[in-house]
Short mmCIF file of C-alpha atoms in Angstrom, two decimals:
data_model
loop_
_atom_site.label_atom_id
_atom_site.label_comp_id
_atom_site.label_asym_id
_atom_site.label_seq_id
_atom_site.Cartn_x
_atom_site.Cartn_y
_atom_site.Cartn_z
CA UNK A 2 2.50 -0.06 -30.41
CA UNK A 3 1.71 3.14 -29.18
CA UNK A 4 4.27 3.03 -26.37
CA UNK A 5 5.34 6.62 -25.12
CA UNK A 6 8.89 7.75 -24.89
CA UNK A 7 10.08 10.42 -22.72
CA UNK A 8 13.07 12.75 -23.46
CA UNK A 9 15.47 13.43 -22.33
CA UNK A 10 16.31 9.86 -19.99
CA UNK A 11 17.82 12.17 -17.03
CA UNK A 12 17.82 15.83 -16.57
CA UNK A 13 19.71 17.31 -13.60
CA UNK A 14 18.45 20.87 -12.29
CA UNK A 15 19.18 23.42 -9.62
CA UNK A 16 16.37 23.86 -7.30
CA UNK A 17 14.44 27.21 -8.40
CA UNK A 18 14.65 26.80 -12.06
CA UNK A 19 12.13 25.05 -14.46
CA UNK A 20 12.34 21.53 -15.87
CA UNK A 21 10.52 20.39 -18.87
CA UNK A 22 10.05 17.11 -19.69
CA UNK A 23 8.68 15.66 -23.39
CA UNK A 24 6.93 12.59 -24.29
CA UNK A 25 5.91 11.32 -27.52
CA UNK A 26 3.74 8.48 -29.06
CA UNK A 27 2.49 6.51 -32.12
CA UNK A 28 -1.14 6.61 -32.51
CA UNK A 29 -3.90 8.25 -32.01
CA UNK A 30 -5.16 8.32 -28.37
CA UNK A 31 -8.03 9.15 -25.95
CA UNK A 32 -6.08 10.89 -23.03
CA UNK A 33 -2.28 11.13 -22.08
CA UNK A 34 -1.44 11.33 -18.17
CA UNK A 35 1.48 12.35 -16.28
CA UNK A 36 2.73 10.21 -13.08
CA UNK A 37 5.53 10.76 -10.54
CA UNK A 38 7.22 8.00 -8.96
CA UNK A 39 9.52 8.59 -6.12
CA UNK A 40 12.75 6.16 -5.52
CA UNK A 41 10.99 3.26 -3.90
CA UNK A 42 7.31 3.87 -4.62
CA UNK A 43 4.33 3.77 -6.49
CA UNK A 44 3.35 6.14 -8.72
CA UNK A 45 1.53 9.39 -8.16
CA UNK A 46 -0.91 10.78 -10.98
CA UNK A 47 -0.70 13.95 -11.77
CA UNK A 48 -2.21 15.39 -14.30
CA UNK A 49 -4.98 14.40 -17.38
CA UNK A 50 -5.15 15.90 -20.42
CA UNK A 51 -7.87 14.82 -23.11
CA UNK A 52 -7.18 14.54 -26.82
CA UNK A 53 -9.40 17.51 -27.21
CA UNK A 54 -7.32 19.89 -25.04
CA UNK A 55 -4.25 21.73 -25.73
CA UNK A 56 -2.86 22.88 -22.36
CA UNK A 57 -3.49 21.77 -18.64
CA UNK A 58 -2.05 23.63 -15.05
CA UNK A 59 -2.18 22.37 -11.83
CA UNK A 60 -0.35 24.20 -9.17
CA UNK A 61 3.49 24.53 -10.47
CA UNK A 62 2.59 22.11 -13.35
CA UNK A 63 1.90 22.88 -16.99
CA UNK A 64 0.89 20.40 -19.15
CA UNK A 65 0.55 20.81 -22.70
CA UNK A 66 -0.54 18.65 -25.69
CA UNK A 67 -0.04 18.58 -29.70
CA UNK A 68 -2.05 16.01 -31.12
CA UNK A 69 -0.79 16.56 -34.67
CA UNK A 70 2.91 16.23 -33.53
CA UNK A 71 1.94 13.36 -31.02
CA UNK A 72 3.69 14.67 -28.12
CA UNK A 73 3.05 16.14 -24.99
CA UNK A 74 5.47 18.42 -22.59
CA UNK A 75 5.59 18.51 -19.14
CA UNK A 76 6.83 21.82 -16.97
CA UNK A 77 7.50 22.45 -13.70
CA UNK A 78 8.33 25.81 -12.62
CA UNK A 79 10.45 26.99 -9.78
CA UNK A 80 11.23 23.23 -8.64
CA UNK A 81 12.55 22.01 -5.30
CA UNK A 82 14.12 19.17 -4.32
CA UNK A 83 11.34 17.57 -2.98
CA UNK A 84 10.30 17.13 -7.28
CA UNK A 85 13.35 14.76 -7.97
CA UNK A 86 11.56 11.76 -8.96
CA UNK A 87 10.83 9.88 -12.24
CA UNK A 88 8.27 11.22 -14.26
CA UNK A 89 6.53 8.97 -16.93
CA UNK A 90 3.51 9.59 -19.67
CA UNK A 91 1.19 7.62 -20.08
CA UNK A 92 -1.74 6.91 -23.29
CA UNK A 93 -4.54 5.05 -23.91
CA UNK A 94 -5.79 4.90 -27.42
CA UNK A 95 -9.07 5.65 -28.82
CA UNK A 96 -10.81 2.47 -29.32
CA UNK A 97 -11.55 -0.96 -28.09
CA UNK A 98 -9.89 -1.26 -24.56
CA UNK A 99 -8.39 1.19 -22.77
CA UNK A 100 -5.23 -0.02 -22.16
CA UNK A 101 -2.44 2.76 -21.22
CA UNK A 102 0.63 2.33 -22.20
CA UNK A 103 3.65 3.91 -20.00
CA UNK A 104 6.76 5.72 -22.06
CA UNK A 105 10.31 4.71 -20.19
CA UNK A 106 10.56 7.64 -17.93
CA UNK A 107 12.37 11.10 -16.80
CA UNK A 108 14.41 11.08 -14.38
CA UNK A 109 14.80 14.34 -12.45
CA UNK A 110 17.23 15.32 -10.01
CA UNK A 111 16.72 18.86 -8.48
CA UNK A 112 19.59 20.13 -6.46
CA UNK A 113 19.48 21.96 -3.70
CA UNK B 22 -6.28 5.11 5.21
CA UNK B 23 -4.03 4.09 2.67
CA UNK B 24 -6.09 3.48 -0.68
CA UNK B 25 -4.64 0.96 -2.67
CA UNK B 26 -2.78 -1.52 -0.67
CA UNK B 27 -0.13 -4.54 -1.42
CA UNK B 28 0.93 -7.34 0.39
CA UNK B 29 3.57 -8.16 0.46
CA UNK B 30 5.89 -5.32 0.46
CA UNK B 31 9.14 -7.59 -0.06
CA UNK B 32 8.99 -11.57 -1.79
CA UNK B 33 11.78 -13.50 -1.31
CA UNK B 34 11.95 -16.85 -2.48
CA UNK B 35 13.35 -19.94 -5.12
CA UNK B 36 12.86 -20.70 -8.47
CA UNK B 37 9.86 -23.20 -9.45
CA UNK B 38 7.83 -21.81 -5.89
CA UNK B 39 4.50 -20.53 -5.96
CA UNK B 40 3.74 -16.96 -4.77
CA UNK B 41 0.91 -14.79 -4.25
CA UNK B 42 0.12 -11.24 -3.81
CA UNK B 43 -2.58 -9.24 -2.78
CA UNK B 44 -4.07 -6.20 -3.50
CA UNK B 45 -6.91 -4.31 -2.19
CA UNK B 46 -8.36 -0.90 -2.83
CA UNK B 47 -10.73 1.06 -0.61
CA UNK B 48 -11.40 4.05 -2.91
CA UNK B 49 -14.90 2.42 -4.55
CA UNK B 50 -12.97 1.90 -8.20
CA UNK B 51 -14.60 0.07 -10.60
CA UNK B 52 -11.13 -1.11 -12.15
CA UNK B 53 -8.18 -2.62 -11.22
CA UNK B 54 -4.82 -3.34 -12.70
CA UNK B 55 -1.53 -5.42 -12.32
CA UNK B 56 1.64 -3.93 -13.53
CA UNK B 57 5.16 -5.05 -14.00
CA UNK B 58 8.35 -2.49 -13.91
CA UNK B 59 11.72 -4.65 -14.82
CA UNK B 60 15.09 -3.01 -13.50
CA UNK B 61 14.56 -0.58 -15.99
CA UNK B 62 11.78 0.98 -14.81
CA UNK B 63 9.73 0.31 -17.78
CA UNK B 64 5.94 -0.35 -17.11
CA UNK B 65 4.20 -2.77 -18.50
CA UNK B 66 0.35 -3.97 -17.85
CA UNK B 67 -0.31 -7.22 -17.41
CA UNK B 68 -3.88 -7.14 -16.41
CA UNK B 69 -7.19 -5.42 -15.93
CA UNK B 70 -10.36 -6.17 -14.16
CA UNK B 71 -13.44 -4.22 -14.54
CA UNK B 72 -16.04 -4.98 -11.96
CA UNK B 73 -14.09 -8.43 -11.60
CA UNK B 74 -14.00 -9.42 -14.91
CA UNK B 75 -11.34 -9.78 -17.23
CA UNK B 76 -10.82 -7.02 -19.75
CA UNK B 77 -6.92 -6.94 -20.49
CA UNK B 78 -4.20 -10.00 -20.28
CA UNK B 79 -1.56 -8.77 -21.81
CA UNK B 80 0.86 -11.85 -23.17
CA UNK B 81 1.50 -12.68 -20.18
CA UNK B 82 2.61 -16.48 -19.39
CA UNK B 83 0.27 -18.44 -17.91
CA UNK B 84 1.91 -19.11 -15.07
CA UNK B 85 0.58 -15.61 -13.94
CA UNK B 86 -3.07 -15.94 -12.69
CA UNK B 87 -5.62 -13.05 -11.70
CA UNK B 88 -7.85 -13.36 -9.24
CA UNK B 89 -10.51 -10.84 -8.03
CA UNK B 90 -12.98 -12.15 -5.34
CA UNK B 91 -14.51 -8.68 -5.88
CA UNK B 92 -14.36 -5.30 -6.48
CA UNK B 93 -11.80 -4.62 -4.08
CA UNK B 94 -9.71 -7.06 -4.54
CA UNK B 95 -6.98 -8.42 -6.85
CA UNK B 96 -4.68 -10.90 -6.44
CA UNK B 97 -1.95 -12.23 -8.57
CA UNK B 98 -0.55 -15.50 -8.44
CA UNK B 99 2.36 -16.51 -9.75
CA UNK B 100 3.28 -20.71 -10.38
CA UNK B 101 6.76 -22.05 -10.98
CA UNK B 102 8.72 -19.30 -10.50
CA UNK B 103 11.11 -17.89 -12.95
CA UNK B 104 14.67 -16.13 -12.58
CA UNK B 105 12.76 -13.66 -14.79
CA UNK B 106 9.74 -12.69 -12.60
CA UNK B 107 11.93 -10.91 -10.63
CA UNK B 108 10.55 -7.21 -10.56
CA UNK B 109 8.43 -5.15 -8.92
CA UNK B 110 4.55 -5.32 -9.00
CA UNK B 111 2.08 -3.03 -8.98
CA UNK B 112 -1.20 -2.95 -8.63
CA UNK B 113 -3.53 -0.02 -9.60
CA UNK B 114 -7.29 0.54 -9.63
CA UNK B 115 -8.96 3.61 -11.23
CA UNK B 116 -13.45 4.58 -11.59
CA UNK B 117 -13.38 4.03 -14.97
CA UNK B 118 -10.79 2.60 -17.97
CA UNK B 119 -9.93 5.86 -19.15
CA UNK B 120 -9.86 7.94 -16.04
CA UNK B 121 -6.42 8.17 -13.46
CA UNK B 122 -4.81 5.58 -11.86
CA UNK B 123 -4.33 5.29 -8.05
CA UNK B 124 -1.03 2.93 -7.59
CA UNK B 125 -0.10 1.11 -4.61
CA UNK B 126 3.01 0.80 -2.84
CA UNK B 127 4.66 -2.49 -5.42
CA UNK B 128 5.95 -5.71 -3.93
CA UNK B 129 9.12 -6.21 -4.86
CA UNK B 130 9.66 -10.06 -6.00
CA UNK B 131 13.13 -11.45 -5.99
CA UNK B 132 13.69 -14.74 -7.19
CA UNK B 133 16.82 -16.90 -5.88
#
């Protein structure tokens, strides 16, 4: 199984400073993605990284990828409350179906 | 306009009923997906449809049945109901296998 595993389970923040968030996985894999999932609702993509890139940024978010250590890190700077939500990784492998596989999840609380 | 949508939003209902639920997705995807996240919050696929047919079923019991009338649609319906159904679904449809999901709201299935 190639099933993803975030650390840490919780992390508890005041709003303003960065959070990081670290996911790791068994086997090789195509892609790894990073979703959000507020209390209540579906989840929210938010960033792709290929197997063939190292780092990724979108707006306050910093993805970054070691495919030799089989992990990925998520960051995001200067957070507000408004980010406390679960935040999950998920990978699809490199042949035969793509079929992602979602780690167990972060769950951030930012205070305000 | 919402772009992937679930019906219902809340499930009630007994052991050994039959329940379905329906998802739709206006966004053009080629692929769609069913999901399962226990009280844990852990994610698990249960199926995939590309271009309405069948390309993951993930040991799922039988009892579970996929339906996609077309590329918009995919419904899930669920025979003989089981304590252990109860979750929250949901359903997800993306262009292609490997790129990012777009996740709908979940139904949340309790079973009495």
């Amino acid at each position: 199984s190639q099933q993803g595993e975030e650390d840490p389970q919780a992390l508890s923040i005041q709003e303003g400073e960065n959070a990081t968030m670290n996911c790791s996985y068994k086997t090789s894999i195509n892609n790894l993605q990073w979703y959000r999932q507020n209390s209540g609702r579906g989840l929210v993509h938010l960033i792709l990284i290929r197997s063939n890139e190292r780092e990724k940024h979108s707006g306050r978010l910093r993805v970054t990828l070691d495919t030799s250590k089989k992990s990925s890190s998520l960051l995001i700077t200067a957070s507000r409350a408004a980010d406390t939500a679960s935040y999950f990784c998920a990978t699809a492998g490199t042949s035969g179906t793509y079929k992602y596989i979602f780690g167990t999840g972060t769950r951030l609380k930012v205070l305000a | 306009d919402t772009a992937v949508s679930q019906t219902p939003k809340y499930l009630v209902t007994q052991m050994g009923n039959d329940k379905s639920i329906k998802c739709e997705q206006n966004l053009g995807h080629d692929t769609m997906y069913w999901y399962k996240q226990d009280s844990k919050k852990f994610l698990k696929i249960m199926f995939s449809y590309n271009n309405k047919e069948l390309i993951i079923n993930e040991t799922v019991p039988n009892r579970f049945s996929p339906k996609s009338p077309d590329k918009a649609h995919l419904n899930l319906h669920i025979n003989s109901l089981e304590l252990g159904d109860s979750a929250v679904y949901f359903c997800a449809s993306s262009q292609r296998e490997v790129d990012e999901q777009y996740f709908g709201p979940g139904t949340r299935l309790t079973v009495t």
